[in-house]
GROMACS .gro file of C-alpha atoms in nm:
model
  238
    1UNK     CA    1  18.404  23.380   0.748
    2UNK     CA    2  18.038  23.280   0.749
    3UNK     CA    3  18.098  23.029   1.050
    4UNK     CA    4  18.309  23.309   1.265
    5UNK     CA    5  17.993  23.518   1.161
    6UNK     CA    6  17.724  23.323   1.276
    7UNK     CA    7  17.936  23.241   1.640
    8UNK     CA    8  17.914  23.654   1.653
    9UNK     CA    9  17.587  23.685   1.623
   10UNK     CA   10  17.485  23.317   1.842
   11UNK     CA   11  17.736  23.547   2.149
   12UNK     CA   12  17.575  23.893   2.064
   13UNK     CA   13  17.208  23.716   2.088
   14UNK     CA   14  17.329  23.543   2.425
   15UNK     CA   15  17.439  23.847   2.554
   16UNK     CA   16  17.137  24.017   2.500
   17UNK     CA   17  16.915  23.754   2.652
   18UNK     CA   18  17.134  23.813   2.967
   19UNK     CA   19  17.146  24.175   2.998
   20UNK     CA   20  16.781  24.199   2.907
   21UNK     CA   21  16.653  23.927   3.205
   22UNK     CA   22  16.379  24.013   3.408
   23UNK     CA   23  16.442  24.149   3.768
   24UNK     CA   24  16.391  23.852   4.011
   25UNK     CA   25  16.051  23.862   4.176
   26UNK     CA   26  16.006  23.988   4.480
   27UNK     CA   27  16.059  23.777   4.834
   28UNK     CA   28  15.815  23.681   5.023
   29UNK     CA   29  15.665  23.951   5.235
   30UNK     CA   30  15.784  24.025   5.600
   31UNK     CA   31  16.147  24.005   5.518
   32UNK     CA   32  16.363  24.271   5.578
   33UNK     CA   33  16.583  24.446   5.266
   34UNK     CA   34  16.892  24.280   5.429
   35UNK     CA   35  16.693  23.924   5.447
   36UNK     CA   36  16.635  23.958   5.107
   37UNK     CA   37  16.966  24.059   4.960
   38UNK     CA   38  17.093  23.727   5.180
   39UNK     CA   39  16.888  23.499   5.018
   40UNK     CA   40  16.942  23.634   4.634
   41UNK     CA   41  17.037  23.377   4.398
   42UNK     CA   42  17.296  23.587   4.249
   43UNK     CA   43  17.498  23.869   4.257
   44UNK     CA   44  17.306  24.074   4.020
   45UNK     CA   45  16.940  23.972   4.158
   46UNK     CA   46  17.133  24.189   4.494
   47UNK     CA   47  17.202  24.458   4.275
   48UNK     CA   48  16.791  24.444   4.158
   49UNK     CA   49  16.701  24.461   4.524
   50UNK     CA   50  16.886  24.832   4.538
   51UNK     CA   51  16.783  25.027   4.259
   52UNK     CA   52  16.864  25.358   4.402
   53UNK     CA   53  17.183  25.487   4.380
   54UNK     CA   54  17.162  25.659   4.736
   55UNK     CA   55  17.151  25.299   4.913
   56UNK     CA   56  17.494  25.275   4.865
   57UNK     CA   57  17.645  25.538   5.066
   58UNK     CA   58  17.613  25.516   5.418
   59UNK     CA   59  17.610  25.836   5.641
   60UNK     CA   60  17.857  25.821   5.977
   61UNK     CA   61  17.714  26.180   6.069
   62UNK     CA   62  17.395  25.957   6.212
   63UNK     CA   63  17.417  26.016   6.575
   64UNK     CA   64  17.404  25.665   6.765
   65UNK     CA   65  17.127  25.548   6.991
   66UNK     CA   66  17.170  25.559   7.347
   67UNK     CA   67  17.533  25.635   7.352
   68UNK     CA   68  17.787  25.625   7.642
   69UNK     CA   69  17.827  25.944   7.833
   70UNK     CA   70  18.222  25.918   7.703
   71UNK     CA   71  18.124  25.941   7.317
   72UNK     CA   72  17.943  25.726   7.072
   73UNK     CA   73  18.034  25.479   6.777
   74UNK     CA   74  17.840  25.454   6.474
   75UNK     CA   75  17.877  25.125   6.306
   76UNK     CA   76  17.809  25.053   5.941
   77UNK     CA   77  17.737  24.624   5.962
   78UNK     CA   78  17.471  24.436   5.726
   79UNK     CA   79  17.154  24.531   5.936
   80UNK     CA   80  17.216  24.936   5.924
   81UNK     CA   81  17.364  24.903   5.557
   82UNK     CA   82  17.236  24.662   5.355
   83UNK     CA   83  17.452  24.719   5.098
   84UNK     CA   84  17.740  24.521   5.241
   85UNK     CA   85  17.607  24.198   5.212
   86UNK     CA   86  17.797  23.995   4.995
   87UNK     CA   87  18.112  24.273   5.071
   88UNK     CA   88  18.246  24.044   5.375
   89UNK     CA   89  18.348  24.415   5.508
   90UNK     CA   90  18.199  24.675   5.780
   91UNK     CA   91  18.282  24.952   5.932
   92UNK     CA   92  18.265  25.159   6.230
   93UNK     CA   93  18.342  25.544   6.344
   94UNK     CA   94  18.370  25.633   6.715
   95UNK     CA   95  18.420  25.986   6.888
   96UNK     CA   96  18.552  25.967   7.220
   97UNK     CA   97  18.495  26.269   7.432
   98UNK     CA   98  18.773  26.436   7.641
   99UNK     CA   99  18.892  26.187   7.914
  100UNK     CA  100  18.634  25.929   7.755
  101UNK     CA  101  18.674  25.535   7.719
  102UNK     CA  102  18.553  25.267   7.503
  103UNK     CA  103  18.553  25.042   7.774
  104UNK     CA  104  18.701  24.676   7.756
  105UNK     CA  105  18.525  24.497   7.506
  106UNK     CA  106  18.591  24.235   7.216
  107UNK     CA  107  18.447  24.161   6.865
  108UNK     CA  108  18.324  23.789   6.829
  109UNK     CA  109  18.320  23.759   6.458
  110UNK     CA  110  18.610  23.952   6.290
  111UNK     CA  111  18.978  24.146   6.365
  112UNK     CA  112  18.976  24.515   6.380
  113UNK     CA  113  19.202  24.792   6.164
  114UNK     CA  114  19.158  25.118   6.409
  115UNK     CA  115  19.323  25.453   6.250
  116UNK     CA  116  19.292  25.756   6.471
  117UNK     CA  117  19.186  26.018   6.275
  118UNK     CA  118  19.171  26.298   6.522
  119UNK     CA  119  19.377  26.332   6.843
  120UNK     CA  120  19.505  26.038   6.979
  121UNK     CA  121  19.415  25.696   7.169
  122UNK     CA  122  19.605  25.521   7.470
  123UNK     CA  123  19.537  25.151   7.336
  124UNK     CA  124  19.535  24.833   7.546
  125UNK     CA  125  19.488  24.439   7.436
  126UNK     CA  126  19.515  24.110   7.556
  127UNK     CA  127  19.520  23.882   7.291
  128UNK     CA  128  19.459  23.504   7.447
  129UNK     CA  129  19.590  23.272   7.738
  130UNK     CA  130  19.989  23.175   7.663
  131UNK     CA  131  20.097  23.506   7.541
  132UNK     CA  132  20.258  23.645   7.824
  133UNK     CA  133  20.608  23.916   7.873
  134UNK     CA  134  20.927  23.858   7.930
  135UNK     CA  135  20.846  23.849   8.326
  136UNK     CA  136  20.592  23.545   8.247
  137UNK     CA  137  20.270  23.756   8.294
  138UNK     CA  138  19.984  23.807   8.081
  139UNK     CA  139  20.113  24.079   7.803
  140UNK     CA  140  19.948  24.337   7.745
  141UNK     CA  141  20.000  24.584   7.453
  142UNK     CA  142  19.971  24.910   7.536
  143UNK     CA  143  20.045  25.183   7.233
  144UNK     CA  144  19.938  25.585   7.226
  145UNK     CA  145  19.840  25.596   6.853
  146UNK     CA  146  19.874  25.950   6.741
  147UNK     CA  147  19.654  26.059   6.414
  148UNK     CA  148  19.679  25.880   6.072
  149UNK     CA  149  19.830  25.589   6.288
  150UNK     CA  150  19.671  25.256   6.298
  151UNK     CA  151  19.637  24.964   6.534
  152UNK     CA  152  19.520  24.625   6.460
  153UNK     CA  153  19.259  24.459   6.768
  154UNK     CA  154  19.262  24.043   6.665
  155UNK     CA  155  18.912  23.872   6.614
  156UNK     CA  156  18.855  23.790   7.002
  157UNK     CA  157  19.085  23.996   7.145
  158UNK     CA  158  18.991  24.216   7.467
  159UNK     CA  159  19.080  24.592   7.411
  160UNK     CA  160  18.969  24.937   7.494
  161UNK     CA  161  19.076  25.276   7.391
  162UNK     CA  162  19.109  25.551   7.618
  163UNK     CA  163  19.149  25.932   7.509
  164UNK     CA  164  19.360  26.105   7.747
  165UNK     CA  165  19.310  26.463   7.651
  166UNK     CA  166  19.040  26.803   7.669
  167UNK     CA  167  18.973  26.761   7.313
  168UNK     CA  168  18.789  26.500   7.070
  169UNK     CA  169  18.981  26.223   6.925
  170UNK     CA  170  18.773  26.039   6.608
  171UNK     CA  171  18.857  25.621   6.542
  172UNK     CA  172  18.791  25.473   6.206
  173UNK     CA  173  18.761  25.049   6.244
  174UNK     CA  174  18.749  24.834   5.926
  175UNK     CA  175  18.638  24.485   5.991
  176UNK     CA  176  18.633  24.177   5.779
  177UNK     CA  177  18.302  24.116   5.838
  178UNK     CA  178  17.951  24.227   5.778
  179UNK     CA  179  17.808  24.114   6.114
  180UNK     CA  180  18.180  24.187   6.361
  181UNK     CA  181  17.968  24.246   6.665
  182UNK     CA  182  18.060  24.346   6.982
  183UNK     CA  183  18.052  24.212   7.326
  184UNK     CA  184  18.142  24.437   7.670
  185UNK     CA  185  18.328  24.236   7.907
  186UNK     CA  186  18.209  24.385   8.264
  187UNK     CA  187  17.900  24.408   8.132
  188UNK     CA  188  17.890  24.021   8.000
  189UNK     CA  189  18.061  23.924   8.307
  190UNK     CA  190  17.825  24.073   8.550
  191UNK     CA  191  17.530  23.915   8.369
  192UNK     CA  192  17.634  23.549   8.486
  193UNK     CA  193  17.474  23.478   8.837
  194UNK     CA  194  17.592  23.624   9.152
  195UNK     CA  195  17.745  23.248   9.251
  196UNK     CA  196  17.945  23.246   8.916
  197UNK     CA  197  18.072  23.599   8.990
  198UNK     CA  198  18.180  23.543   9.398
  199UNK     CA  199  18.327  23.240   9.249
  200UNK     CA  200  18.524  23.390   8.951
  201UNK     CA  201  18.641  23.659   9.191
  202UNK     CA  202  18.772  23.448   9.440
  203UNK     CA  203  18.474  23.502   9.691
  204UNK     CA  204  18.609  23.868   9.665
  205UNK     CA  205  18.253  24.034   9.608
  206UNK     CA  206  18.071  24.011   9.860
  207UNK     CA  207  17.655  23.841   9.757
  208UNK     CA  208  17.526  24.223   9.877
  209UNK     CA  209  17.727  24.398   9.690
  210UNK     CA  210  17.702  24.231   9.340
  211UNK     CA  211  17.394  24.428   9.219
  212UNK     CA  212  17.568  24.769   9.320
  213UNK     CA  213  17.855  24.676   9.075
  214UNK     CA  214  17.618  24.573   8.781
  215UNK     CA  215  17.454  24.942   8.797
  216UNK     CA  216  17.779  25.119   8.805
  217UNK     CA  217  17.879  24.979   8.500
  218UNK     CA  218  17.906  25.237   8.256
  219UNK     CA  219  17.780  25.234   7.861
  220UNK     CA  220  18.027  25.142   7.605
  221UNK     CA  221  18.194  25.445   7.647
  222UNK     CA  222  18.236  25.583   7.954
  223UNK     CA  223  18.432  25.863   8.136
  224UNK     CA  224  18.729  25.807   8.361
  225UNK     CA  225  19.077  25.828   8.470
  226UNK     CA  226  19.069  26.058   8.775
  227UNK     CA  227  19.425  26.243   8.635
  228UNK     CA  228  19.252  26.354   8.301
  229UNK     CA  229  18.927  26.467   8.421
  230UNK     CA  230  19.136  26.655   8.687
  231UNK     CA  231  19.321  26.831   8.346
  232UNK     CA  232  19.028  26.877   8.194
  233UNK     CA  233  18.829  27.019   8.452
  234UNK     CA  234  18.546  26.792   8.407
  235UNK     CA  235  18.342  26.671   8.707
  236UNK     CA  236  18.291  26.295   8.771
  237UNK     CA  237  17.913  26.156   8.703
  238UNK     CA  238  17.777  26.131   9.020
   0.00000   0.00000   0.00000
């Protein structure tokens, strides 16, 4: 009874030599909050480095910088939340106006769960080279995902979401990742040199006209579709 005693009090002594350790010093200035939390030794010095309770919600009602003219996307990732490093998750919420697309894009560094949360989305993808349709072409999979439906969009995948009516439809995207990024193909295309582009096109683009392409492409989301603006009654950007 004496030996199970004096384990108790050798674990109750440990214990309280943990739970009482000092909060690790602080990093070397210069580095940003998420810096820091990257370099922690542990999961607990993280938890040091946010010692208010606010710094763990993160506010989607944050309108985005410089948004597209067809809606904006507000993206919770390990720069604009610190709190999701170590989490391997992030997040993203995107309004798309009336007639509005998130134009073709892909995300380098992780898949993508989309629920539609208001409205609904006309959803496109091509996954990679070899998956092709019954014909032999290059498949792609088109859906109209109605609210509380999801979609997944595979890590590399080009996509784009269209909303093809006069009101607001809202997007939720989980990603396994704290840094998915994001990468928009015409505008990543048109950045190559105007060789690489006549050549990709098949000598289709003519040298002169090149630059006239590259500043009509749109923001990451963008009006279109003739038919819905049409519906809608809302006048093409000029």
């Amino acid at each position: 009874m004496q030996f199970t005693s004096a384990i108790a009090l050798v674990v109750l002594a440990y214990t309280s030599s943990v739970q009482a350790a000092p909060a690790p010093a602080p990093a070397a200035s210069g580095l940003s909050l998420t810096q820091q939390l990257s370099i922690a030794d542990t999961a607990v010095d993280r938890f040091a480095l946010l010692p208010d309770n606010k710094q763990f919600v993160f506010d989607f009602n944050t309108k985005q910088n410089n948004p597209g003219k067809g809606g904006e996307l507000v993206a919770a990732n390990r720069k604009t939340f610190p709190a999701l490093v170590g989490s391997g998750a992030g997040m993203a919420v995107g309004r798309v106006n009336p007639c509005g697309m998130n134009t073709l894009h892909v995300h380098p560094r992780a898949a993508e769960l989309q629920i539609v949360v208001k409205g609904r989305l006309v959803t496109e993808m091509v996954p990679e080279n070899g998956v092709n349709d019954a014909n032999g072409k290059r498949r792609v999979i088109t859906n109209t995902v109605e609210a509380f439906q999801m979609t997944p969009f595979y890590q590399g995948s080009v996509h784009t979401q269209f909303n093809p009516d006069c009101e607001d439809a809202v997007f939720i995207a989980a990603f396994p990742s704290e840094d998915f990024g994001a990468g928009q193909i015409a505008d990543e295309t048109f950045a190559f040199s105007d060789d690489v582009i006549a050549a990709t096109f098949g000598q289709t683009i003519a040298g002169a006209d090149i630059d006239k392409v590259r500043k009509g492409i749109p923001a990451s989301i963008a009006n279109g579709v003739d038919e819905c603006l049409k519906k809608c009654k809302i006048p093409k950007s000029k």
